[in-house]
PDB file of N, CA and C in Angstrom:
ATOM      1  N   UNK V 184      30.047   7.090 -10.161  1.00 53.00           N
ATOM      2  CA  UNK V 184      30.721   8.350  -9.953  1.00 53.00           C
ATOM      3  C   UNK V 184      31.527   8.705 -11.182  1.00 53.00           C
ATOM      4  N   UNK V 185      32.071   9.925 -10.900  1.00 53.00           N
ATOM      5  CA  UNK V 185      32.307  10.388 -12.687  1.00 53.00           C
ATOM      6  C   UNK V 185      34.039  10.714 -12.360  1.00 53.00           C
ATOM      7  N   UNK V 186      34.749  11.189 -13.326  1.00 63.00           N
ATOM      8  CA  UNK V 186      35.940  11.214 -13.222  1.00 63.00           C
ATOM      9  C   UNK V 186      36.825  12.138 -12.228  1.00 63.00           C
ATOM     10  N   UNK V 187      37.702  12.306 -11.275  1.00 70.00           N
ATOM     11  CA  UNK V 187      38.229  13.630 -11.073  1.00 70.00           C
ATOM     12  C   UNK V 187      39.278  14.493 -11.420  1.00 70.00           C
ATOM     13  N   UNK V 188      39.694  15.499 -11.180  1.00 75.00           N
ATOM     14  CA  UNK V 188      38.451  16.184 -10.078  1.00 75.00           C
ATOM     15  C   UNK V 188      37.696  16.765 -10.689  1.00 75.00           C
ATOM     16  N   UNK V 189      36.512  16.703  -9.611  1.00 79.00           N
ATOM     17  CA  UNK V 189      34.936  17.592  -9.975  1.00 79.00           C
ATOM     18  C   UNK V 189      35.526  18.930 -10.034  1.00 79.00           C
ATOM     19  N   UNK V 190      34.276  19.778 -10.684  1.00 89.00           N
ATOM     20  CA  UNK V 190      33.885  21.111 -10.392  1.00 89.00           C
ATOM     21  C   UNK V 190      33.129  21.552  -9.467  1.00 89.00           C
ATOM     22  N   UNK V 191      33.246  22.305  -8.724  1.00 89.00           N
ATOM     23  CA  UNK V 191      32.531  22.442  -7.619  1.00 89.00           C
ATOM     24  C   UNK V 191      30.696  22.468  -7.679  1.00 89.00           C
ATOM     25  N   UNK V 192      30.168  22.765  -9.259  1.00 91.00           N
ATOM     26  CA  UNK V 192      28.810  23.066  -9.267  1.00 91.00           C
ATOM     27  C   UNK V 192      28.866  20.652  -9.819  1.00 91.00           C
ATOM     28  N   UNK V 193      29.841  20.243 -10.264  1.00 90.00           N
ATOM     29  CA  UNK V 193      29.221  18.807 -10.516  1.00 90.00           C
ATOM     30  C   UNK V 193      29.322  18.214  -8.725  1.00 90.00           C
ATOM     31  N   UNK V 194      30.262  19.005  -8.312  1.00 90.00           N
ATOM     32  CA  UNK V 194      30.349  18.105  -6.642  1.00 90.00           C
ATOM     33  C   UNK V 194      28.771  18.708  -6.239  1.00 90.00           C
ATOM     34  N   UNK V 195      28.471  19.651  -6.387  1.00 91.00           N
ATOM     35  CA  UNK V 195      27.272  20.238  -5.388  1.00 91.00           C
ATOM     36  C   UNK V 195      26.144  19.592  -5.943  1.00 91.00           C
ATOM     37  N   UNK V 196      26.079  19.068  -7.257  1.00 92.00           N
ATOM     38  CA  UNK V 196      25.349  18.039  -8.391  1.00 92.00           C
ATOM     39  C   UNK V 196      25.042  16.702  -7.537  1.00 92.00           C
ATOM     40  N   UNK V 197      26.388  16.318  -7.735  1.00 92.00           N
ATOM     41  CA  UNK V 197      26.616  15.051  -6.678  1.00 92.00           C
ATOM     42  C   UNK V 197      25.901  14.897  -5.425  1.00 92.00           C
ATOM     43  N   UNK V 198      26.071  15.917  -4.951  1.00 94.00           N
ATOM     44  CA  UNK V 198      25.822  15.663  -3.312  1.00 94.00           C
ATOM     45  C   UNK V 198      24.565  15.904  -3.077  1.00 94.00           C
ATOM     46  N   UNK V 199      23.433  16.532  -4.053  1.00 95.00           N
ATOM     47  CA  UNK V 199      22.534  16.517  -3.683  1.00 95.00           C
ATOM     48  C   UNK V 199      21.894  15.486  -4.706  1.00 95.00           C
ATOM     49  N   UNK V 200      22.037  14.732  -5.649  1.00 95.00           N
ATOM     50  CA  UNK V 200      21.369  13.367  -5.875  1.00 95.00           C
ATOM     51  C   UNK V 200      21.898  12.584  -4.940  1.00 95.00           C
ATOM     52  N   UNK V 201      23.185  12.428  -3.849  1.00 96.00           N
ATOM     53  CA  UNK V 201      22.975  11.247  -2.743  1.00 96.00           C
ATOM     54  C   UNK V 201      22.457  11.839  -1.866  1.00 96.00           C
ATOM     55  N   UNK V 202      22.028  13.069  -1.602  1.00 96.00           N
ATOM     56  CA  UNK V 202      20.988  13.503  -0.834  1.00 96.00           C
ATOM     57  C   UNK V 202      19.692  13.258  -0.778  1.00 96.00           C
ATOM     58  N   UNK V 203      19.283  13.172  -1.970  1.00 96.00           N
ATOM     59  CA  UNK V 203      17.832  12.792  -2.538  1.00 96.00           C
ATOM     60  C   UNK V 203      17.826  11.180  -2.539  1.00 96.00           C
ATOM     61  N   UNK V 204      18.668  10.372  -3.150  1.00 96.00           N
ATOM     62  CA  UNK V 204      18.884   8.434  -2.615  1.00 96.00           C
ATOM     63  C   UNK V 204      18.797   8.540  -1.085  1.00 96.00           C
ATOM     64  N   UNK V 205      19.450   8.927  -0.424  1.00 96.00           N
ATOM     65  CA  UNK V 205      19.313   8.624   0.797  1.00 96.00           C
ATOM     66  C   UNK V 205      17.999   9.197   1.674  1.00 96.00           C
ATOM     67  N   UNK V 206      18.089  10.383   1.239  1.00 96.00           N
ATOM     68  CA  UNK V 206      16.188  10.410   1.378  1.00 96.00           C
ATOM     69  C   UNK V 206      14.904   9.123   1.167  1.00 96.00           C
ATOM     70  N   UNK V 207      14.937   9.002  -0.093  1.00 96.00           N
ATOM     71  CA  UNK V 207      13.969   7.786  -0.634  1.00 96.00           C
ATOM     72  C   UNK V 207      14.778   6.650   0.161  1.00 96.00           C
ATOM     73  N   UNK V 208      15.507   6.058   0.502  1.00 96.00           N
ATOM     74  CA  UNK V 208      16.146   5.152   1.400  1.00 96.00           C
ATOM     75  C   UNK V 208      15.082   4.852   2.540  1.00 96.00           C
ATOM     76  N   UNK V 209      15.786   6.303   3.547  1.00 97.00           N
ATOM     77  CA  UNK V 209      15.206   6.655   4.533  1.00 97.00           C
ATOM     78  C   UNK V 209      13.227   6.836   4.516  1.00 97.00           C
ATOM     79  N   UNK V 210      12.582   7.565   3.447  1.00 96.00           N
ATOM     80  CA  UNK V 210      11.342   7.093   3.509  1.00 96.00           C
ATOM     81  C   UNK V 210      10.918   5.723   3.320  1.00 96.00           C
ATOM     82  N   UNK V 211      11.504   4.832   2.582  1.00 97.00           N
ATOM     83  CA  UNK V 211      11.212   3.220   2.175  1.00 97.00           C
ATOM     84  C   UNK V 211      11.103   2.489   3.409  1.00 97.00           C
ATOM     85  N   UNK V 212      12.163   3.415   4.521  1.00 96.00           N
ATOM     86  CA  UNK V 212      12.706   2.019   5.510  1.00 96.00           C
ATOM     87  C   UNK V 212      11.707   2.644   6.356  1.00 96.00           C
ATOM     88  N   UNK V 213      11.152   3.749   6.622  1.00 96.00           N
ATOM     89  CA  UNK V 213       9.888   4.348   7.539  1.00 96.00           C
ATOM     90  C   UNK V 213       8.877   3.565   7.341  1.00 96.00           C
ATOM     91  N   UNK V 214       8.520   3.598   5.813  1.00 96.00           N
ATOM     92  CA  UNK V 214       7.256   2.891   5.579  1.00 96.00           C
ATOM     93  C   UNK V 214       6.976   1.215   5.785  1.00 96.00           C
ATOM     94  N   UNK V 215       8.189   0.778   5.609  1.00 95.00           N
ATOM     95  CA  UNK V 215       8.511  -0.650   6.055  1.00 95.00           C
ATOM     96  C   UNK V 215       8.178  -1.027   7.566  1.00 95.00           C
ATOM     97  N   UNK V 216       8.984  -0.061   8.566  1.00 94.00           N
ATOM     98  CA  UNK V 216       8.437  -0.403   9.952  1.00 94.00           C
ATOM     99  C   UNK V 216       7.622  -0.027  10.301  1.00 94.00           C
ATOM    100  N   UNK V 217       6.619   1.026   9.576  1.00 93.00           N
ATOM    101  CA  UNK V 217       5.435   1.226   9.326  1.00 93.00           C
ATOM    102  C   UNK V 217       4.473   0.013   9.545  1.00 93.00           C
ATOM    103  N   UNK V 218       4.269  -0.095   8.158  1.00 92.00           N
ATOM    104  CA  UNK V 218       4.048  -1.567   8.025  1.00 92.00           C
ATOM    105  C   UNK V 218       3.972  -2.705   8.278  1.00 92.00           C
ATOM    106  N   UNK V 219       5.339  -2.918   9.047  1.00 91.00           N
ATOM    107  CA  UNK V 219       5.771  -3.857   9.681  1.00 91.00           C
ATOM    108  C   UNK V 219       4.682  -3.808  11.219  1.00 91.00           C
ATOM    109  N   UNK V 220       4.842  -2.819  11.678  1.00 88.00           N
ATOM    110  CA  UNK V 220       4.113  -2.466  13.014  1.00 88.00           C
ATOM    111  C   UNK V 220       2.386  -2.800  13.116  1.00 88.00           C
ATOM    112  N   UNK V 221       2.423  -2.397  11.625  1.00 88.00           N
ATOM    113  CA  UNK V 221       0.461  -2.398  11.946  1.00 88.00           C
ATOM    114  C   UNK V 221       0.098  -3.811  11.315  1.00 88.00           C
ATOM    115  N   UNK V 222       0.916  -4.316  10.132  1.00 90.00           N
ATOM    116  CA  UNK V 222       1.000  -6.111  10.559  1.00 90.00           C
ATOM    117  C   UNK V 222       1.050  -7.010  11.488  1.00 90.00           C
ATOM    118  N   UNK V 223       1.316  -6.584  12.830  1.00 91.00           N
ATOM    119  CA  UNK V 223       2.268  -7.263  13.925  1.00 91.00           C
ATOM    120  C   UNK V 223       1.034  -7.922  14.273  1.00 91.00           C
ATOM    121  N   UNK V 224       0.191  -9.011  14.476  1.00 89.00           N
ATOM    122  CA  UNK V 224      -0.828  -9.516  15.130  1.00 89.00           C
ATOM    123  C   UNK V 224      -0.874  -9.407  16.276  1.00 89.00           C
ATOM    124  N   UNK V 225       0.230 -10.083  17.267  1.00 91.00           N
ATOM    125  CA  UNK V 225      -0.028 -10.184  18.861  1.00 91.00           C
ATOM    126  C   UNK V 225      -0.319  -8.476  19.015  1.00 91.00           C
ATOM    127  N   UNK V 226       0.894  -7.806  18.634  1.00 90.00           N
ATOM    128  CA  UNK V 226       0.449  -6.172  19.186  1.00 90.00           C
ATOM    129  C   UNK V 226      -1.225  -5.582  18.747  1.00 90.00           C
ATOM    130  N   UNK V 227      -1.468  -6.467  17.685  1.00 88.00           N
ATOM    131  CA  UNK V 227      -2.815  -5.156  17.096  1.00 88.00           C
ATOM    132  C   UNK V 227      -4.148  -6.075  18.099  1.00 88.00           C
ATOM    133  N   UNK V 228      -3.713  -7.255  18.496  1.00 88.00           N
ATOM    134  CA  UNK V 228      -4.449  -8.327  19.389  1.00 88.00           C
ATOM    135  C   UNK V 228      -5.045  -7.097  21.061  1.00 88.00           C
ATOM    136  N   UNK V 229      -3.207  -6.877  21.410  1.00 90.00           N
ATOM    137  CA  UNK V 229      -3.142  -6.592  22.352  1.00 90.00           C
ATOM    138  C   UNK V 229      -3.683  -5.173  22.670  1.00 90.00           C
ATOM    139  N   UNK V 230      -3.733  -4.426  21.829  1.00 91.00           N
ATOM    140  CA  UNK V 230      -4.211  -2.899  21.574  1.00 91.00           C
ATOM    141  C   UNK V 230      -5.547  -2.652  21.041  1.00 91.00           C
ATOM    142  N   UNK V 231      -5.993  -4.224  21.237  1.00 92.00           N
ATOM    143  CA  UNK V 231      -7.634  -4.124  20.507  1.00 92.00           C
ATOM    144  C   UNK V 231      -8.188  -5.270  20.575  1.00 92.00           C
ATOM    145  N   UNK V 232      -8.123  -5.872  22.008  1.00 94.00           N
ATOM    146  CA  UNK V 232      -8.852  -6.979  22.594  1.00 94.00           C
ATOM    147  C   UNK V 232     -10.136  -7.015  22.621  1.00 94.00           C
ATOM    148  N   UNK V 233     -10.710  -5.308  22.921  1.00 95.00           N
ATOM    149  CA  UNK V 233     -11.983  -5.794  23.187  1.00 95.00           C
ATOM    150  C   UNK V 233     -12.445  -6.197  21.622  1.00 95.00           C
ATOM    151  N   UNK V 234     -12.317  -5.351  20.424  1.00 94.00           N
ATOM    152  CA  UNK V 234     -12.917  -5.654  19.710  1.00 94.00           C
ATOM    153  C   UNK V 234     -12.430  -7.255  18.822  1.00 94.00           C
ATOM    154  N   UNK V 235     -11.311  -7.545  19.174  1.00 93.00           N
ATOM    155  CA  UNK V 235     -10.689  -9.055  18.738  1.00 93.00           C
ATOM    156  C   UNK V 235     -11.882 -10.115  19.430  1.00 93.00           C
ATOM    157  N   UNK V 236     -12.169 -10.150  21.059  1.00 95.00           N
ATOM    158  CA  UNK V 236     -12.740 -10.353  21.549  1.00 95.00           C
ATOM    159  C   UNK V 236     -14.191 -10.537  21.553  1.00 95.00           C
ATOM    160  N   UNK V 237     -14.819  -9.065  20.677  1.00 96.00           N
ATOM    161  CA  UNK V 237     -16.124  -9.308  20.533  1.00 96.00           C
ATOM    162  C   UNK V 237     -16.775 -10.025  18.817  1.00 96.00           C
ATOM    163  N   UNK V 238     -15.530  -9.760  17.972  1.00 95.00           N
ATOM    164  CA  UNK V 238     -15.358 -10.614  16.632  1.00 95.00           C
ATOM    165  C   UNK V 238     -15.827 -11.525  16.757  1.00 95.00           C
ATOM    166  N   UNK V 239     -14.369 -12.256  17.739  1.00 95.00           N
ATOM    167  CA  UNK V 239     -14.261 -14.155  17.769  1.00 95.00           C
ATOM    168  C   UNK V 239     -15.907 -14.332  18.192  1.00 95.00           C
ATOM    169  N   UNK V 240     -16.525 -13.570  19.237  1.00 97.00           N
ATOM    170  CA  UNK V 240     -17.784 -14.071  19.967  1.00 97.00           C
ATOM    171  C   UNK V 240     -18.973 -14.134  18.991  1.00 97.00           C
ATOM    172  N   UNK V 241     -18.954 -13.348  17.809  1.00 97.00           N
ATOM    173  CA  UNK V 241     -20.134 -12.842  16.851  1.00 97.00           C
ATOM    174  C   UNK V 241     -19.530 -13.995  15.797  1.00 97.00           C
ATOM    175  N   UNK V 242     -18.316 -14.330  15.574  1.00 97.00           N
ATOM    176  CA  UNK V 242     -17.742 -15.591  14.530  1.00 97.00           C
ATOM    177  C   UNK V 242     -18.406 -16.975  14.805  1.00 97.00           C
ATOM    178  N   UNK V 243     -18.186 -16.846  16.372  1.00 96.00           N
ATOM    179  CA  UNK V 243     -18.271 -18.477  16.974  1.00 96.00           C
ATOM    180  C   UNK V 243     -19.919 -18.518  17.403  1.00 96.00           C
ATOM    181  N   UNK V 244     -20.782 -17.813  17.174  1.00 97.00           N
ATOM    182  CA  UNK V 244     -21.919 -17.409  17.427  1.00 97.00           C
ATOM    183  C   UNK V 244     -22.523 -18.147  15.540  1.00 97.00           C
ATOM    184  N   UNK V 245     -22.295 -17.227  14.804  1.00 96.00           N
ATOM    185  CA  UNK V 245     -22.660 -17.782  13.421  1.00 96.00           C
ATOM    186  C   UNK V 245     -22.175 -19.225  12.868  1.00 96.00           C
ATOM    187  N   UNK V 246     -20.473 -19.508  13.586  1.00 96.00           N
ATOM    188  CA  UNK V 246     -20.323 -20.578  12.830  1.00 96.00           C
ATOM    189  C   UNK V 246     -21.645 -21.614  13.556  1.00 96.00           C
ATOM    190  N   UNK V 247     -21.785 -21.492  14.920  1.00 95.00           N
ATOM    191  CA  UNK V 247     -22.963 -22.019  15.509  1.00 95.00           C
ATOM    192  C   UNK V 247     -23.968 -22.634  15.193  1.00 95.00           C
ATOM    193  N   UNK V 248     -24.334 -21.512  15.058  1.00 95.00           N
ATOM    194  CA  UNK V 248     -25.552 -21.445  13.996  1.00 95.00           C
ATOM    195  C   UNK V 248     -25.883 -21.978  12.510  1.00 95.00           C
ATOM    196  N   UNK V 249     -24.875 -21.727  11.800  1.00 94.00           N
ATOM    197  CA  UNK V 249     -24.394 -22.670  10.726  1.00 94.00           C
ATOM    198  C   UNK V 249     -24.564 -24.151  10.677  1.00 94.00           C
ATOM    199  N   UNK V 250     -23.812 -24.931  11.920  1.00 94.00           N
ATOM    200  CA  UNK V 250     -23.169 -25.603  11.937  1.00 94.00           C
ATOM    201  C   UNK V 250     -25.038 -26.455  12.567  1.00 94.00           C
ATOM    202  N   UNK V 251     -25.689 -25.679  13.339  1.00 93.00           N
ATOM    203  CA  UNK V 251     -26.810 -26.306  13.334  1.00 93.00           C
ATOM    204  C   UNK V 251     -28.150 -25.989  12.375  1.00 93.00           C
ATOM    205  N   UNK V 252     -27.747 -25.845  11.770  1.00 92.00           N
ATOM    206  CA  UNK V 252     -28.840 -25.853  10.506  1.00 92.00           C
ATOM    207  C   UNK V 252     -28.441 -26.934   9.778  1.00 92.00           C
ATOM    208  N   UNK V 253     -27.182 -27.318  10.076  1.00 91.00           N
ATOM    209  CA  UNK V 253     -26.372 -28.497   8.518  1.00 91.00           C
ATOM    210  C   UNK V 253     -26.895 -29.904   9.144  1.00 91.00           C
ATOM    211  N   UNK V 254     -26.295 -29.600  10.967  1.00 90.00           N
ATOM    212  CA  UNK V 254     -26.706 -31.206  11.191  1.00 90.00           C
ATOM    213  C   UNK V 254     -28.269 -31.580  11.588  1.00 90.00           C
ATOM    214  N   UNK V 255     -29.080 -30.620  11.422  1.00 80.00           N
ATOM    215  CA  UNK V 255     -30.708 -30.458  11.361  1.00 80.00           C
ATOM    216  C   UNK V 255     -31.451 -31.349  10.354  1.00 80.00           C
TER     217      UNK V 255
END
């Protein structure tokens, strides 16, 4: 911060660069729980079983298969 007192056009200066920080703040911390949310495993588990579900079955199907060709 700069010395006082301001002038009313450096206060109106002021207040809108901590307007604009607290903006970018506020978008950073959106995108974070953003983020945070579509990271979450159990939830993206729980909101998309069937296809978690039909993965593991097509995974455990190949490792299978794999796994009998090796001891063949």
């Amino acid at each position: 911060m700069g010395t006082l007192p301001l002038s009313s056009q450096e206060l109106a200066a002021e207040m809108n660069q901590q307007r604009e920080a607290i903006g970018d703040t506020v978008d950073r911390l959106r995108l974070r729980l953003r983020l945070r949310r579509e990271l979450n495993l159990p939830r993206q588990l729980a909101e998309h079983s069937g296809v978690a579900l039909t993965a593991a079955a097509v995974l455990g199907f190949v490792a299978g298969r794999l796994m009998r060709r090796m001891l063949a």
